[in-house]
Coordinates of C-alpha atoms in Angstrom, one line a residue:
X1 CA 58.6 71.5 60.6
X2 CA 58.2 74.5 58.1
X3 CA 60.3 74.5 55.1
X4 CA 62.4 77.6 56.6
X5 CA 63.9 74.6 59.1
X6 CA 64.2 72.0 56.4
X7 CA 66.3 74.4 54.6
X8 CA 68.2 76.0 57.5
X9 CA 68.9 71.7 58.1
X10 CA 69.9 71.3 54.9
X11 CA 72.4 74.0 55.1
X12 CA 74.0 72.8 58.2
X13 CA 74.4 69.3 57.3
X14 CA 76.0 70.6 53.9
X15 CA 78.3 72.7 55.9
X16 CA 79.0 69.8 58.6
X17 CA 80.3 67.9 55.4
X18 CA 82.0 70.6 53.5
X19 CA 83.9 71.0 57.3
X20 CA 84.5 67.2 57.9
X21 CA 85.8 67.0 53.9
X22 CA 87.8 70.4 54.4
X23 CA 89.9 68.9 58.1
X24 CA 90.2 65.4 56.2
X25 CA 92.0 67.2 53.2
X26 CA 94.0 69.2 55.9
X27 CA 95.1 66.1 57.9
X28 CA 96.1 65.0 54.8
X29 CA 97.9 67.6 54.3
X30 CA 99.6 67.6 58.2
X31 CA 101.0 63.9 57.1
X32 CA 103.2 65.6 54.4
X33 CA 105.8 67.7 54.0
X34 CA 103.5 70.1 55.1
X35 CA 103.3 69.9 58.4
X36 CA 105.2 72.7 59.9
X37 CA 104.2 74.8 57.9
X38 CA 100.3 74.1 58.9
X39 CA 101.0 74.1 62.1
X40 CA 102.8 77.4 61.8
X41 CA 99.8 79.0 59.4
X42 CA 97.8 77.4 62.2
X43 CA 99.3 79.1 65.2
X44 CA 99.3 81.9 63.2
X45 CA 96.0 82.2 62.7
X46 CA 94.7 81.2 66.5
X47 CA 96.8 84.1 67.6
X48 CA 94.8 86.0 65.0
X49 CA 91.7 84.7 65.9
X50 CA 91.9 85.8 69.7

């Protein structure tokens, strides 16, 4: 293993966490008053995404 993959590993487990901490905070969020609306922004946003 090179040190190009260490750091391309590196990366990806630093993005795995900054994704698992980012859908924690939005499930979070989903439990409050916020819901519809993130489900709306959400909706939204797969229609975009298509």
């Amino acid at each position: 293993m090179n040190s190009q993959e260490l750091q391309k590993a590196k990366v990806n487990s630093m993005k795995l966490k900054t994704m698992k901490e980012s859908s924690m905070k939005t499930s979070g969020m989903m439990r409050g008053p916020w819901r519809p609306m993130m489900l709306f922004t959400l909706r939204k946003m797969q229609r975009f995404l298509k």
